[in-house]
Short mmCIF file of C-alpha atoms in Angstrom, two decimals:
data_model
loop_
_atom_site.label_atom_id
_atom_site.label_comp_id
_atom_site.label_asym_id
_atom_site.label_seq_id
_atom_site.Cartn_x
_atom_site.Cartn_y
_atom_site.Cartn_z
CA GLY A 11 134.95 79.87 76.92
CA ASP A 12 133.19 77.63 79.35
CA SER A 13 129.47 78.07 79.79
CA VAL A 14 126.42 76.52 81.41
CA THR A 15 122.89 76.66 80.04
CA GLN A 16 119.86 75.96 82.19
CA MET A 17 116.19 75.82 81.37
CA GLU A 18 114.44 79.07 82.13
CA GLY A 19 111.97 79.25 84.94
CA PRO A 20 109.97 79.51 86.87
CA VAL A 21 109.09 75.86 87.03
CA THR A 22 105.78 75.47 88.85
CA LEU A 23 104.76 72.09 90.23
CA SER A 24 102.31 70.62 92.63
CA GLU A 25 103.58 68.78 95.68
CA GLU A 26 104.64 65.18 94.94
CA ALA A 27 105.18 65.89 91.23
CA PHE A 28 108.30 64.75 89.36
CA LEU A 29 110.96 67.37 88.78
CA THR A 30 113.46 67.76 85.98
CA ILE A 31 115.63 70.84 85.52
CA ASN A 32 117.79 70.66 82.40
CA CYS A 33 121.43 71.69 82.38
CA THR A 34 123.92 71.47 79.52
CA TYR A 35 127.47 72.72 79.42
CA THR A 36 130.26 73.73 77.08
CA ALA A 37 133.80 73.16 78.27
CA THR A 38 137.14 71.75 77.22
CA GLY A 39 137.71 68.26 78.46
CA TYR A 40 135.73 66.89 81.37
CA PRO A 41 134.89 69.48 83.99
CA SER A 42 133.41 68.79 87.40
CA LEU A 43 129.69 69.53 87.58
CA PHE A 44 127.63 70.87 90.47
CA TRP A 45 124.10 71.73 91.47
CA TYR A 46 123.65 74.48 94.03
CA VAL A 47 120.40 75.58 95.70
CA GLN A 48 119.52 79.03 96.97
CA TYR A 49 116.61 79.44 99.37
CA PRO A 50 115.01 82.89 99.64
CA GLY A 51 117.27 85.42 101.30
CA GLU A 52 120.16 83.00 101.67
CA GLY A 53 123.45 82.16 100.03
CA LEU A 54 124.07 79.19 97.78
CA GLN A 55 124.44 75.70 99.20
CA LEU A 56 125.92 72.72 97.43
CA LEU A 57 123.21 70.20 96.60
CA LEU A 58 125.25 67.56 94.75
CA LYS A 59 128.19 67.12 92.43
CA ALA A 60 129.85 64.73 89.97
CA THR A 61 133.47 64.73 88.94
CA LYS A 62 133.63 62.29 86.03
CA ALA A 63 131.54 60.89 83.24
CA ASP A 64 128.66 58.58 84.27
CA ASP A 65 128.98 59.62 87.92
CA LYS A 66 125.66 60.16 89.67
CA GLY A 67 125.44 62.77 92.38
CA SER A 68 122.61 62.50 94.88
CA ASN A 69 121.40 64.28 98.00
CA LYS A 70 118.05 64.87 99.75
CA GLY A 71 116.19 62.90 97.06
CA PHE A 72 117.74 64.87 94.22
CA GLU A 73 119.86 63.16 91.57
CA ALA A 74 121.90 64.17 88.53
CA THR A 75 124.01 62.04 86.20
CA TYR A 76 127.07 63.33 84.36
CA ARG A 77 126.46 62.53 80.66
CA LYS A 78 129.52 63.36 78.56
CA GLU A 79 127.89 62.24 75.29
CA THR A 80 125.18 64.87 75.65
CA THR A 81 127.24 67.27 77.82
CA SER A 82 124.39 67.35 80.29
CA PHE A 83 123.79 67.18 84.04
CA HIS A 84 120.01 67.29 84.49
CA LEU A 85 118.60 67.56 88.01
CA GLU A 86 115.74 65.22 88.97
CA LYS A 87 113.61 64.48 91.98
CA GLY A 88 110.84 61.93 92.12
CA SER A 89 108.48 63.76 94.46
CA VAL A 90 108.92 67.44 95.26
CA GLN A 91 107.85 69.16 98.45
CA VAL A 92 106.82 72.74 99.16
CA SER A 93 110.11 73.14 101.02
CA ASP A 94 112.00 72.49 97.75
CA SER A 95 110.88 75.87 96.44
CA ALA A 96 114.12 77.69 95.69
CA VAL A 97 116.45 78.74 92.89
CA TYR A 98 118.67 75.99 91.49
CA PHE A 99 122.00 76.70 89.83
CA CYS A 100 124.02 74.36 87.66
CA ALA A 101 127.77 75.03 87.65
CA LEU A 102 131.03 73.65 86.31
CA ARG A 103 134.65 73.78 87.34
CA PRO A 104 137.17 73.11 84.55
CA LEU A 105 139.63 70.30 84.85
CA SER A 106 142.89 72.20 84.71
CA GLY A 107 144.71 75.21 86.04
CA TYR A 108 143.49 77.75 88.53
CA SER A 109 139.87 77.04 87.81
CA THR A 110 136.81 78.83 89.12
CA LEU A 111 133.14 77.92 89.16
CA THR A 112 131.06 79.02 86.18
CA PHE A 113 127.33 79.20 86.88
CA GLY A 114 124.20 78.98 84.81
CA LYS A 115 121.55 81.66 85.20
CA GLY A 116 119.50 79.69 87.68
CA THR A 117 116.05 78.12 87.56
CA MET A 118 113.37 79.07 90.07
CA LEU A 119 111.21 76.21 91.33
CA LEU A 120 107.84 76.93 92.90
CA VAL A 121 106.01 74.04 94.53
CA SER A 122 102.40 74.48 95.63
CA PRO A 123 100.54 72.32 98.17
CA ASN B 17 129.89 76.89 112.54
CA ALA B 18 130.36 80.35 111.04
CA GLY B 19 131.72 79.27 107.61
CA VAL B 20 131.83 82.35 105.37
CA THR B 21 130.77 85.61 106.98
CA GLN B 22 130.01 88.75 105.01
CA THR B 23 129.45 92.26 106.31
CA PRO B 24 127.36 94.28 105.94
CA LYS B 25 124.19 92.42 104.95
CA PHE B 26 122.53 95.51 103.48
CA GLN B 27 123.91 98.82 102.25
CA VAL B 28 122.61 101.84 100.41
CA LEU B 29 125.14 104.13 98.75
CA LYS B 30 124.90 107.32 96.80
CA THR B 31 126.48 107.46 93.36
CA GLY B 32 130.17 108.25 93.70
CA GLN B 33 130.54 107.03 97.26
CA SER B 34 133.03 104.34 98.13
CA MET B 35 132.74 101.32 100.38
CA THR B 36 134.38 98.01 101.22
CA LEU B 37 132.57 94.72 101.54
CA GLN B 38 134.18 92.43 104.06
CA CYS B 39 134.44 88.65 103.90
CA ALA B 40 136.02 86.20 106.31
CA GLN B 41 136.12 82.41 106.37
CA ASP B 42 137.04 80.12 109.24
CA MET B 43 137.52 76.89 107.30
CA ASN B 44 141.24 77.34 106.56
CA HIS B 45 140.46 77.53 102.86
CA ASN B 46 143.11 78.64 100.41
CA SER B 47 140.87 80.12 97.70
CA MET B 48 138.31 82.90 97.93
CA TYR B 49 135.93 84.51 95.44
CA TRP B 50 133.62 87.45 94.93
CA TYR B 51 130.49 87.04 92.78
CA ARG B 52 127.63 89.33 91.97
CA GLN B 53 124.09 88.10 91.38
CA ASP B 54 121.71 90.00 89.14
CA PRO B 55 118.21 88.99 87.99
CA GLY B 56 118.38 86.84 84.88
CA MET B 57 122.19 86.83 84.90
CA GLY B 58 123.00 84.17 87.44
CA LEU B 59 126.27 84.57 89.34
CA ARG B 60 129.18 86.30 87.68
CA LEU B 61 132.72 86.21 89.02
CA ILE B 62 134.23 89.59 89.88
CA TYR B 63 137.63 88.63 91.35
CA TYR B 64 139.15 85.63 92.97
CA SER B 65 142.18 84.72 95.02
CA ALA B 66 143.50 81.23 94.35
CA SER B 67 145.81 81.46 97.34
CA GLU B 68 147.00 83.98 99.89
CA GLY B 69 149.01 86.67 98.14
CA THR B 70 147.39 86.29 94.72
CA THR B 71 144.36 87.88 93.12
CA ASP B 72 142.97 87.62 89.60
CA LYS B 73 140.21 89.21 87.59
CA GLY B 74 137.05 87.36 86.82
CA GLU B 75 134.36 88.02 84.26
CA VAL B 76 133.22 91.45 85.49
CA PRO B 77 136.08 93.22 87.36
CA ASN B 78 135.58 96.79 86.16
CA GLY B 79 134.79 99.24 88.95
CA TYR B 80 136.05 96.92 91.70
CA ASN B 81 139.25 96.23 93.58
CA VAL B 82 140.07 93.44 96.00
CA SER B 83 142.50 92.75 98.80
CA ARG B 84 143.44 89.37 100.19
CA LEU B 85 144.32 90.65 103.64
CA ASN B 86 145.38 87.27 104.99
CA LYS B 87 144.31 83.67 104.54
CA ARG B 88 140.95 84.30 106.23
CA GLU B 89 139.89 87.63 104.75
CA PHE B 90 139.11 88.85 101.25
CA SER B 91 137.60 92.30 100.80
CA LEU B 92 135.90 93.92 97.81
CA ARG B 93 136.11 97.68 97.31
CA LEU B 94 133.95 99.95 95.22
CA GLU B 95 135.92 103.16 94.75
CA SER B 96 133.14 105.21 93.12
CA ALA B 97 129.81 103.44 93.22
CA ALA B 98 127.52 103.52 90.20
CA PRO B 99 123.85 102.49 89.90
CA SER B 100 124.98 99.60 87.66
CA GLN B 101 126.68 98.13 90.72
CA THR B 102 123.36 97.64 92.46
CA SER B 103 123.38 93.90 93.05
CA VAL B 104 123.66 91.13 95.59
CA TYR B 105 127.30 90.29 96.29
CA PHE B 106 128.41 86.87 97.43
CA CYS B 107 131.75 85.86 98.86
CA ALA B 108 132.77 82.22 98.64
CA SER B 109 135.71 80.07 99.61
CA SER B 110 137.10 76.66 98.73
CA VAL B 111 139.93 74.41 99.81
CA GLY B 112 141.62 75.02 96.48
CA THR B 113 140.88 75.28 92.80
CA GLY B 114 141.29 71.64 91.84
CA PRO B 115 138.74 69.48 90.03
CA GLY B 116 135.65 68.70 92.02
CA THR B 117 136.35 71.34 94.64
CA GLU B 118 133.15 72.83 95.93
CA ALA B 119 132.77 76.41 97.07
CA PHE B 120 131.05 77.55 100.26
CA PHE B 121 129.07 80.76 100.12
CA GLY B 122 128.28 83.56 102.52
CA GLN B 123 124.79 84.95 103.05
CA GLY B 124 125.30 87.85 100.67
CA THR B 125 125.36 91.64 100.79
CA ARG B 126 122.48 93.45 99.15
CA LEU B 127 123.85 96.74 97.79
CA THR B 128 121.73 99.52 96.35
CA VAL B 129 123.35 102.50 94.65
CA VAL B 130 121.06 105.50 94.20
#
């Protein structure tokens, strides 16, 4: 079945450091890919998405590129802030049928001043 | 902008008790979902409703039932709660189930079964 694998956390960074959170997937065909963010005590919010190979999703300084050759969708940000501290989830939605979102286990990011 | 509203936000149950988690969305979405979130497990799909009048099992449906009451509302019922059902439950909705369709999440219900 479909699955998403994320790097384990927590990832601890100092403010203004470069961020990469790895995400790889297993799926039939070319699913849509998503990054969601969950701030403490809240629900998940969509951060960015990509629907086809080589697409780049971007939002709030975060970017991720859909790489079909490596089945990856790594999340990057050039300069993190304390307010970026949260749990980040990579997810996929298959191409066909009544499809639902499949999530990775999440990666906690902790940014210190 | 209410979006997806879940009630209650917190609940403590005794083993064997029953309860219903309520979810309503005001975005005229066709599809609705129930997930549970456990430490180290990410989000796992319990049940979903692709459209009004249909429901389907997800990855972890045992011990749960759902009702799609109308287009807006999708409830999750625990008939006989067990400690293994201690979790944070999230309801979500989306326009449909097509490629690229994002889901919108509620704030969650933190359930403890003692």
